[in-house]
């Protein structure tokens, strides 16, 4: 939360369920967090931790049969999780933009990038085709596409992966949304391009005052980019707090393990630590704290009660180590 | 692009020569035209004279080259049965077949594509399920049975539409058309529906499965995330991406429609090429059969060429534009 406490996005006790033949799977369970205007919130976790689901729930594009089963999502204090389809459609793109993982498949191969930009702009902003095209060229220049006036009439296959991700970013920003949900925006890219794209997202969002929910499994990206970070494990938030705190003095044993698995420059470490075991499957989440079977510091209560995030000097940690009665 | 067209044209010539060979082989191996033309009473002298006139005493290869050269000029000889030039016979009947086939293709597309889109978008409505079930009937019922059933219902029982023939036609140059008279249009309805039904269900099922496929893609999800309207997503983005396979199948099917109009034409006594072909088969009228074979092959080759060119129009990835492709690797 920023200093004066204004919130752009509030997620309250969000629960996402997937009804399946063998019972209901809970992909996101009782997740709460806020994003302030212009803030970058990193969301990390292993595959299946529920981070992408949380992002999808916010932009209202959960894949059926997935659905929001509880909690609420508020944008500027207005609930958006229960909006009718047509109203939510106007929020998407206009208020909340999205950046997808794979730029090679996110663009329609049959239309020029210009057409795709113009249709997005015209859909949301009160602009004619001509003005929209000018804006599109401007956006392409902003995201660093050289010779934008010429390139605007090219098709997606005529761009490299990194360039296509820049186009995707331009599309996400085309109606000046207040929040961008970026789901693994660099995972599909070459390492050399990743840093460029991250820098670009960060710069553009600062310039436009756009908040970002940056979903990734790359702790390095988070450390460089985010203001705050939420660590997710088995559908819940394990720890959320300012990025410095979480990276330097991780409090949740899981976060500690995550940090220990990142090589650090200037430190001689014999072996990187690894967390034994694997994240439980959604249909086999253990009783108590979901992390307890892998946790070296687990004690009796961890195996019985599920911890909710509790305040621990500025951060919130879901761990009984910080609970009362310890 | 031009190199591509030239390459395809050369391939087309090869295909036509091969088909020409098959067509020509009919002369050598199917029946004995001389015996058919002479009938019961003939002398050895008149037989030999006819063999010579028909060029049947020349070596096989010479006959083949003759056949090809003549065929290339549209000359397929004289019909044994009707004693008229084959090209004339076919030209006379071509309008009937082409009008029927194009009508059938238009119906198949105009009905099949929207039904496919609908069943793809609204998978779980009762109408979708009904359409899918009915389409199974369309795929599995043989054409002649559908034709006969339609005749029974609409001609015999209800008496709304004619059961055979083309009605009154109007000559426009050498082309005779049934589109300009009421009886011509009425006569066209039942046969075109009969011919269209199978293709229609095929196209519907194809469009449906392609739509389902495309709707799962990332670019459709991204289009939704951009807040585009459903209309723009479904028809602008999704439908266009289903078109390449639909064009392929429709193109191939159009050739099939023309070729398999035989059955429909026979059921409805439609004075087209297919009907002529069936009559020629029963009379072992080999020049007509050979010419029909070559002509149908020509239609297939032509349609395939057009289909390939349409790909270029629809899918920019196939336009190998060297200058623009230079943009790679930025």
PDB file of N, CA, C and O in Angstrom, chain A residues 152-212:
ATOM      1  N   UNK A 152       3.979  -0.505 -39.206  1.00  0.00           N
ATOM      2  CA  UNK A 152       2.593  -0.635 -38.760  1.00  0.00           C
ATOM      3  C   UNK A 152       1.766  -1.471 -39.732  1.00  0.00           C
ATOM      4  O   UNK A 152       0.814  -2.142 -39.350  1.00  0.00           O
ATOM      5  N   UNK A 153       2.168  -1.476 -41.010  1.00  0.00           N
ATOM      6  CA  UNK A 153       1.408  -2.235 -42.000  1.00  0.00           C
ATOM      7  C   UNK A 153       1.943  -3.644 -42.195  1.00  0.00           C
ATOM      8  O   UNK A 153       1.581  -4.319 -43.160  1.00  0.00           O
ATOM      9  N   UNK A 154       2.827  -4.058 -41.308  1.00  0.00           N
ATOM     10  CA  UNK A 154       3.359  -5.413 -41.438  1.00  0.00           C
ATOM     11  C   UNK A 154       2.534  -6.399 -40.616  1.00  0.00           C
ATOM     12  O   UNK A 154       1.849  -6.035 -39.678  1.00  0.00           O
ATOM     13  N   UNK A 155       2.667  -7.668 -41.009  1.00  0.00           N
ATOM     14  CA  UNK A 155       1.948  -8.733 -40.306  1.00  0.00           C
ATOM     15  C   UNK A 155       2.812  -9.275 -39.165  1.00  0.00           C
ATOM     16  O   UNK A 155       4.034  -9.158 -39.208  1.00  0.00           O
ATOM     17  N   UNK A 156       2.180  -9.887 -38.161  1.00  0.00           N
ATOM     18  CA  UNK A 156       2.937 -10.383 -37.010  1.00  0.00           C
ATOM     19  C   UNK A 156       4.125 -11.277 -37.394  1.00  0.00           C
ATOM     20  O   UNK A 156       5.184 -11.184 -36.792  1.00  0.00           O
ATOM     21  N   UNK A 157       3.943 -12.122 -38.428  1.00  0.00           N
ATOM     22  CA  UNK A 157       5.040 -13.050 -38.737  1.00  0.00           C
ATOM     23  C   UNK A 157       6.267 -12.332 -39.270  1.00  0.00           C
ATOM     24  O   UNK A 157       7.318 -12.925 -39.412  1.00  0.00           O
ATOM     25  N   UNK A 158       6.125 -11.051 -39.572  1.00  0.00           N
ATOM     26  CA  UNK A 158       7.274 -10.312 -40.072  1.00  0.00           C
ATOM     27  C   UNK A 158       8.098  -9.694 -38.942  1.00  0.00           C
ATOM     28  O   UNK A 158       9.045  -8.964 -39.192  1.00  0.00           O
ATOM     29  N   UNK A 159       7.702  -9.991 -37.695  1.00  0.00           N
ATOM     30  CA  UNK A 159       8.437  -9.469 -36.538  1.00  0.00           C
ATOM     31  C   UNK A 159       9.086 -10.620 -35.770  1.00  0.00           C
ATOM     32  O   UNK A 159       8.570 -11.734 -35.767  1.00  0.00           O
ATOM     33  N   UNK A 160      10.190 -10.312 -35.098  1.00  0.00           N
ATOM     34  CA  UNK A 160      10.812 -11.317 -34.233  1.00  0.00           C
ATOM     35  C   UNK A 160      10.023 -11.412 -32.926  1.00  0.00           C
ATOM     36  O   UNK A 160       9.161 -10.576 -32.651  1.00  0.00           O
ATOM     37  N   UNK A 161      10.342 -12.413 -32.108  1.00  0.00           N
ATOM     38  CA  UNK A 161       9.617 -12.622 -30.850  1.00  0.00           C
ATOM     39  C   UNK A 161       9.646 -11.404 -29.947  1.00  0.00           C
ATOM     40  O   UNK A 161       8.618 -10.968 -29.424  1.00  0.00           O
ATOM     41  N   UNK A 162      10.822 -10.818 -29.774  1.00  0.00           N
ATOM     42  CA  UNK A 162      10.957  -9.649 -28.901  1.00  0.00           C
ATOM     43  C   UNK A 162      10.144  -8.469 -29.421  1.00  0.00           C
ATOM     44  O   UNK A 162       9.467  -7.766 -28.659  1.00  0.00           O
ATOM     45  N   UNK A 163      10.197  -8.296 -30.748  1.00  0.00           N
ATOM     46  CA  UNK A 163       9.443  -7.191 -31.360  1.00  0.00           C
ATOM     47  C   UNK A 163       7.940  -7.424 -31.215  1.00  0.00           C
ATOM     48  O   UNK A 163       7.163  -6.506 -30.990  1.00  0.00           O
ATOM     49  N   UNK A 164       7.542  -8.683 -31.343  1.00  0.00           N
ATOM     50  CA  UNK A 164       6.121  -8.983 -31.193  1.00  0.00           C
ATOM     51  C   UNK A 164       5.665  -8.706 -29.772  1.00  0.00           C
ATOM     52  O   UNK A 164       4.551  -8.228 -29.566  1.00  0.00           O
ATOM     53  N   UNK A 165       6.534  -9.001 -28.790  1.00  0.00           N
ATOM     54  CA  UNK A 165       6.126  -8.720 -27.417  1.00  0.00           C
ATOM     55  C   UNK A 165       5.989  -7.207 -27.228  1.00  0.00           C
ATOM     56  O   UNK A 165       5.124  -6.742 -26.498  1.00  0.00           O
ATOM     57  N   UNK A 166       6.814  -6.442 -27.928  1.00  0.00           N
ATOM     58  CA  UNK A 166       6.670  -4.983 -27.862  1.00  0.00           C
ATOM     59  C   UNK A 166       5.307  -4.570 -28.444  1.00  0.00           C
ATOM     60  O   UNK A 166       4.645  -3.672 -27.921  1.00  0.00           O
ATOM     61  N   UNK A 167       4.922  -5.236 -29.539  1.00  0.00           N
ATOM     62  CA  UNK A 167       3.614  -4.932 -30.136  1.00  0.00           C
ATOM     63  C   UNK A 167       2.494  -5.280 -29.148  1.00  0.00           C
ATOM     64  O   UNK A 167       1.537  -4.519 -28.979  1.00  0.00           O
ATOM     65  N   UNK A 168       2.654  -6.430 -28.482  1.00  0.00           N
ATOM     66  CA  UNK A 168       1.642  -6.845 -27.494  1.00  0.00           C
ATOM     67  C   UNK A 168       1.540  -5.786 -26.386  1.00  0.00           C
ATOM     68  O   UNK A 168       0.438  -5.432 -25.949  1.00  0.00           O
ATOM     69  N   UNK A 169       2.696  -5.263 -25.964  1.00  0.00           N
ATOM     70  CA  UNK A 169       2.686  -4.232 -24.926  1.00  0.00           C
ATOM     71  C   UNK A 169       1.975  -2.976 -25.443  1.00  0.00           C
ATOM     72  O   UNK A 169       1.155  -2.366 -24.738  1.00  0.00           O
ATOM     73  N   UNK A 170       2.265  -2.621 -26.698  1.00  0.00           N
ATOM     74  CA  UNK A 170       1.589  -1.461 -27.289  1.00  0.00           C
ATOM     75  C   UNK A 170       0.077  -1.684 -27.293  1.00  0.00           C
ATOM     76  O   UNK A 170      -0.707  -0.773 -27.000  1.00  0.00           O
ATOM     77  N   UNK A 171      -0.330  -2.912 -27.615  1.00  0.00           N
ATOM     78  CA  UNK A 171      -1.765  -3.224 -27.629  1.00  0.00           C
ATOM     79  C   UNK A 171      -2.362  -3.108 -26.227  1.00  0.00           C
ATOM     80  O   UNK A 171      -3.453  -2.576 -26.049  1.00  0.00           O
ATOM     81  N   UNK A 172      -1.604  -3.609 -25.241  1.00  0.00           N
ATOM     82  CA  UNK A 172      -2.106  -3.559 -23.867  1.00  0.00           C
ATOM     83  C   UNK A 172      -2.259  -2.121 -23.390  1.00  0.00           C
ATOM     84  O   UNK A 172      -3.167  -1.797 -22.633  1.00  0.00           O
ATOM     85  N   UNK A 173      -1.376  -1.256 -23.877  1.00  0.00           N
ATOM     86  CA  UNK A 173      -1.385   0.134 -23.420  1.00  0.00           C
ATOM     87  C   UNK A 173      -2.257   1.033 -24.294  1.00  0.00           C
ATOM     88  O   UNK A 173      -2.392   2.220 -24.013  1.00  0.00           O
ATOM     89  N   UNK A 174      -2.866   0.468 -25.346  1.00  0.00           N
ATOM     90  CA  UNK A 174      -3.407   1.338 -26.390  1.00  0.00           C
ATOM     91  C   UNK A 174      -4.553   2.210 -25.903  1.00  0.00           C
ATOM     92  O   UNK A 174      -4.806   3.259 -26.473  1.00  0.00           O
ATOM     93  N   UNK A 175      -5.276   1.805 -24.863  1.00  0.00           N
ATOM     94  CA  UNK A 175      -6.350   2.674 -24.380  1.00  0.00           C
ATOM     95  C   UNK A 175      -5.991   3.289 -23.034  1.00  0.00           C
ATOM     96  O   UNK A 175      -6.866   3.732 -22.291  1.00  0.00           O
ATOM     97  N   UNK A 176      -4.680   3.315 -22.732  1.00  0.00           N
ATOM     98  CA  UNK A 176      -4.226   3.899 -21.474  1.00  0.00           C
ATOM     99  C   UNK A 176      -4.896   3.311 -20.236  1.00  0.00           C
ATOM    100  O   UNK A 176      -5.501   4.039 -19.443  1.00  0.00           O
ATOM    101  N   UNK A 177      -4.782   2.013 -20.034  1.00  0.00           N
ATOM    102  CA  UNK A 177      -5.437   1.411 -18.871  1.00  0.00           C
ATOM    103  C   UNK A 177      -4.743   1.828 -17.580  1.00  0.00           C
ATOM    104  O   UNK A 177      -3.623   2.316 -17.602  1.00  0.00           O
ATOM    105  N   UNK A 178      -5.423   1.656 -16.447  1.00  0.00           N
ATOM    106  CA  UNK A 178      -4.837   2.023 -15.164  1.00  0.00           C
ATOM    107  C   UNK A 178      -4.019   0.892 -14.579  1.00  0.00           C
ATOM    108  O   UNK A 178      -3.211   1.091 -13.700  1.00  0.00           O
ATOM    109  N   UNK A 179      -4.332  -0.321 -15.046  1.00  0.00           N
ATOM    110  CA  UNK A 179      -3.643  -1.504 -14.510  1.00  0.00           C
ATOM    111  C   UNK A 179      -3.313  -2.443 -15.667  1.00  0.00           C
ATOM    112  O   UNK A 179      -4.108  -2.598 -16.601  1.00  0.00           O
ATOM    113  N   UNK A 180      -2.128  -3.033 -15.582  1.00  0.00           N
ATOM    114  CA  UNK A 180      -1.771  -4.048 -16.573  1.00  0.00           C
ATOM    115  C   UNK A 180      -1.510  -5.353 -15.841  1.00  0.00           C
ATOM    116  O   UNK A 180      -0.768  -5.380 -14.863  1.00  0.00           O
ATOM    117  N   UNK A 181      -2.157  -6.416 -16.313  1.00  0.00           N
ATOM    118  CA  UNK A 181      -1.861  -7.731 -15.771  1.00  0.00           C
ATOM    119  C   UNK A 181      -0.922  -8.407 -16.755  1.00  0.00           C
ATOM    120  O   UNK A 181      -1.314  -8.728 -17.874  1.00  0.00           O
ATOM    121  N   UNK A 182       0.333  -8.547 -16.344  1.00  0.00           N
ATOM    122  CA  UNK A 182       1.331  -9.132 -17.245  1.00  0.00           C
ATOM    123  C   UNK A 182       1.631 -10.541 -16.768  1.00  0.00           C
ATOM    124  O   UNK A 182       2.237 -10.739 -15.723  1.00  0.00           O
ATOM    125  N   UNK A 183       1.162 -11.537 -17.531  1.00  0.00           N
ATOM    126  CA  UNK A 183       1.322 -12.926 -17.128  1.00  0.00           C
ATOM    127  C   UNK A 183       2.556 -13.513 -17.814  1.00  0.00           C
ATOM    128  O   UNK A 183       2.530 -13.801 -18.991  1.00  0.00           O
ATOM    129  N   UNK A 184       3.609 -13.681 -17.057  1.00  0.00           N
ATOM    130  CA  UNK A 184       4.867 -14.228 -17.571  1.00  0.00           C
ATOM    131  C   UNK A 184       5.289 -13.535 -18.866  1.00  0.00           C
ATOM    132  O   UNK A 184       5.491 -14.192 -19.891  1.00  0.00           O
ATOM    133  N   UNK A 185       5.443 -12.225 -18.859  1.00  0.00           N
ATOM    134  CA  UNK A 185       5.661 -11.522 -20.133  1.00  0.00           C
ATOM    135  C   UNK A 185       7.004 -11.815 -20.769  1.00  0.00           C
ATOM    136  O   UNK A 185       7.193 -11.511 -21.945  1.00  0.00           O
ATOM    137  N   UNK A 186       7.944 -12.398 -20.030  1.00  0.00           N
ATOM    138  CA  UNK A 186       9.269 -12.612 -20.622  1.00  0.00           C
ATOM    139  C   UNK A 186       9.655 -14.072 -20.710  1.00  0.00           C
ATOM    140  O   UNK A 186      10.709 -14.410 -21.230  1.00  0.00           O
ATOM    141  N   UNK A 187       8.780 -14.943 -20.210  1.00  0.00           N
ATOM    142  CA  UNK A 187       9.162 -16.349 -20.114  1.00  0.00           C
ATOM    143  C   UNK A 187       9.472 -16.964 -21.474  1.00  0.00           C
ATOM    144  O   UNK A 187      10.356 -17.798 -21.607  1.00  0.00           O
ATOM    145  N   UNK A 188       8.725 -16.537 -22.507  1.00  0.00           N
ATOM    146  CA  UNK A 188       8.906 -17.163 -23.813  1.00  0.00           C
ATOM    147  C   UNK A 188      10.020 -16.503 -24.626  1.00  0.00           C
ATOM    148  O   UNK A 188      10.243 -16.863 -25.772  1.00  0.00           O
ATOM    149  N   UNK A 189      10.696 -15.530 -24.032  1.00  0.00           N
ATOM    150  CA  UNK A 189      11.677 -14.775 -24.813  1.00  0.00           C
ATOM    151  C   UNK A 189      13.104 -15.199 -24.519  1.00  0.00           C
ATOM    152  O   UNK A 189      13.394 -15.787 -23.481  1.00  0.00           O
ATOM    153  N   UNK A 190      14.010 -14.855 -25.435  1.00  0.00           N
ATOM    154  CA  UNK A 190      15.440 -15.071 -25.200  1.00  0.00           C
ATOM    155  C   UNK A 190      15.869 -14.295 -23.974  1.00  0.00           C
ATOM    156  O   UNK A 190      15.361 -13.201 -23.713  1.00  0.00           O
ATOM    157  N   UNK A 191      16.853 -14.837 -23.257  1.00  0.00           N
ATOM    158  CA  UNK A 191      17.326 -14.178 -22.046  1.00  0.00           C
ATOM    159  C   UNK A 191      17.781 -12.752 -22.352  1.00  0.00           C
ATOM    160  O   UNK A 191      17.516 -11.814 -21.599  1.00  0.00           O
ATOM    161  N   UNK A 192      18.443 -12.576 -23.500  1.00  0.00           N
ATOM    162  CA  UNK A 192      18.972 -11.249 -23.824  1.00  0.00           C
ATOM    163  C   UNK A 192      17.853 -10.239 -24.051  1.00  0.00           C
ATOM    164  O   UNK A 192      18.034  -9.043 -23.857  1.00  0.00           O
ATOM    165  N   UNK A 193      16.686 -10.717 -24.475  1.00  0.00           N
ATOM    166  CA  UNK A 193      15.569  -9.819 -24.750  1.00  0.00           C
ATOM    167  C   UNK A 193      14.772  -9.541 -23.473  1.00  0.00           C
ATOM    168  O   UNK A 193      14.177  -8.480 -23.313  1.00  0.00           O
ATOM    169  N   UNK A 194      14.785 -10.519 -22.550  1.00  0.00           N
ATOM    170  CA  UNK A 194      13.951 -10.418 -21.348  1.00  0.00           C
ATOM    171  C   UNK A 194      14.163  -9.108 -20.613  1.00  0.00           C
ATOM    172  O   UNK A 194      13.199  -8.414 -20.274  1.00  0.00           O
ATOM    173  N   UNK A 195      15.444  -8.756 -20.394  1.00  0.00           N
ATOM    174  CA  UNK A 195      15.744  -7.553 -19.622  1.00  0.00           C
ATOM    175  C   UNK A 195      15.191  -6.319 -20.328  1.00  0.00           C
ATOM    176  O   UNK A 195      14.602  -5.431 -19.704  1.00  0.00           O
ATOM    177  N   UNK A 196      15.332  -6.299 -21.673  1.00  0.00           N
ATOM    178  CA  UNK A 196      14.809  -5.162 -22.445  1.00  0.00           C
ATOM    179  C   UNK A 196      13.314  -5.002 -22.242  1.00  0.00           C
ATOM    180  O   UNK A 196      12.813  -3.893 -22.042  1.00  0.00           O
ATOM    181  N   UNK A 197      12.605  -6.131 -22.325  1.00  0.00           N
ATOM    182  CA  UNK A 197      11.148  -6.073 -22.235  1.00  0.00           C
ATOM    183  C   UNK A 197      10.721  -5.619 -20.839  1.00  0.00           C
ATOM    184  O   UNK A 197       9.834  -4.775 -20.680  1.00  0.00           O
ATOM    185  N   UNK A 198      11.395  -6.172 -19.821  1.00  0.00           N
ATOM    186  CA  UNK A 198      11.070  -5.780 -18.443  1.00  0.00           C
ATOM    187  C   UNK A 198      11.317  -4.278 -18.240  1.00  0.00           C
ATOM    188  O   UNK A 198      10.479  -3.557 -17.680  1.00  0.00           O
ATOM    189  N   UNK A 199      12.470  -3.820 -18.717  1.00  0.00           N
ATOM    190  CA  UNK A 199      12.782  -2.396 -18.590  1.00  0.00           C
ATOM    191  C   UNK A 199      11.723  -1.553 -19.284  1.00  0.00           C
ATOM    192  O   UNK A 199      11.283  -0.522 -18.772  1.00  0.00           O
ATOM    193  N   UNK A 200      11.318  -2.046 -20.469  1.00  0.00           N
ATOM    194  CA  UNK A 200      10.313  -1.312 -21.251  1.00  0.00           C
ATOM    195  C   UNK A 200       8.985  -1.222 -20.496  1.00  0.00           C
ATOM    196  O   UNK A 200       8.394  -0.147 -20.379  1.00  0.00           O
ATOM    197  N   UNK A 201       8.522  -2.368 -19.976  1.00  0.00           N
ATOM    198  CA  UNK A 201       7.245  -2.361 -19.246  1.00  0.00           C
ATOM    199  C   UNK A 201       7.344  -1.396 -18.075  1.00  0.00           C
ATOM    200  O   UNK A 201       6.455  -0.572 -17.840  1.00  0.00           O
ATOM    201  N   UNK A 202       8.470  -1.470 -17.375  1.00  0.00           N
ATOM    202  CA  UNK A 202       8.634  -0.639 -16.188  1.00  0.00           C
ATOM    203  C   UNK A 202       8.628   0.852 -16.563  1.00  0.00           C
ATOM    204  O   UNK A 202       7.937   1.656 -15.938  1.00  0.00           O
ATOM    205  N   UNK A 203       9.383   1.185 -17.624  1.00  0.00           N
ATOM    206  CA  UNK A 203       9.480   2.590 -18.030  1.00  0.00           C
ATOM    207  C   UNK A 203       8.109   3.122 -18.473  1.00  0.00           C
ATOM    208  O   UNK A 203       7.657   4.181 -18.029  1.00  0.00           O
ATOM    209  N   UNK A 204       7.434   2.337 -19.344  1.00  0.00           N
ATOM    210  CA  UNK A 204       6.151   2.808 -19.878  1.00  0.00           C
ATOM    211  C   UNK A 204       5.131   2.996 -18.771  1.00  0.00           C
ATOM    212  O   UNK A 204       4.382   3.974 -18.750  1.00  0.00           O
ATOM    213  N   UNK A 205       5.113   2.045 -17.831  1.00  0.00           N
ATOM    214  CA  UNK A 205       4.111   2.140 -16.790  1.00  0.00           C
ATOM    215  C   UNK A 205       4.405   3.317 -15.864  1.00  0.00           C
ATOM    216  O   UNK A 205       3.489   3.967 -15.374  1.00  0.00           O
ATOM    217  N   UNK A 206       5.679   3.599 -15.663  1.00  0.00           N
ATOM    218  CA  UNK A 206       6.011   4.770 -14.852  1.00  0.00           C
ATOM    219  C   UNK A 206       5.552   6.037 -15.579  1.00  0.00           C
ATOM    220  O   UNK A 206       4.920   6.911 -15.003  1.00  0.00           O
ATOM    221  N   UNK A 207       5.830   6.090 -16.891  1.00  0.00           N
ATOM    222  CA  UNK A 207       5.449   7.279 -17.664  1.00  0.00           C
ATOM    223  C   UNK A 207       3.936   7.487 -17.698  1.00  0.00           C
ATOM    224  O   UNK A 207       3.450   8.599 -17.636  1.00  0.00           O
ATOM    225  N   UNK A 208       3.220   6.403 -17.831  1.00  0.00           N
ATOM    226  CA  UNK A 208       1.762   6.517 -17.933  1.00  0.00           C
ATOM    227  C   UNK A 208       1.073   6.431 -16.572  1.00  0.00           C
ATOM    228  O   UNK A 208      -0.143   6.532 -16.500  1.00  0.00           O
ATOM    229  N   UNK A 209       1.840   6.169 -15.527  1.00  0.00           N
ATOM    230  CA  UNK A 209       1.231   5.996 -14.217  1.00  0.00           C
ATOM    231  C   UNK A 209       0.390   4.744 -14.133  1.00  0.00           C
ATOM    232  O   UNK A 209      -0.591   4.680 -13.386  1.00  0.00           O
ATOM    233  N   UNK A 210       0.750   3.723 -14.896  1.00  0.00           N
ATOM    234  CA  UNK A 210      -0.028   2.493 -14.915  1.00  0.00           C
ATOM    235  C   UNK A 210       0.501   1.526 -13.850  1.00  0.00           C
ATOM    236  O   UNK A 210       1.707   1.349 -13.731  1.00  0.00           O
ATOM    237  N   UNK A 211      -0.400   0.940 -13.108  1.00  0.00           N
ATOM    238  CA  UNK A 211       0.007  -0.083 -12.152  1.00  0.00           C
ATOM    239  C   UNK A 211       0.189  -1.407 -12.886  1.00  0.00           C
ATOM    240  O   UNK A 211      -0.425  -1.620 -13.935  1.00  0.00           O
ATOM    241  N   UNK A 212       1.024  -2.268 -12.333  1.00  0.00           N
ATOM    242  CA  UNK A 212       1.284  -3.541 -12.990  1.00  0.00           C
ATOM    243  C   UNK A 212       1.155  -4.679 -11.994  1.00  0.00           C
ATOM    244  O   UNK A 212       1.662  -4.589 -10.881  1.00  0.00           O
TER     245      UNK A 212
END
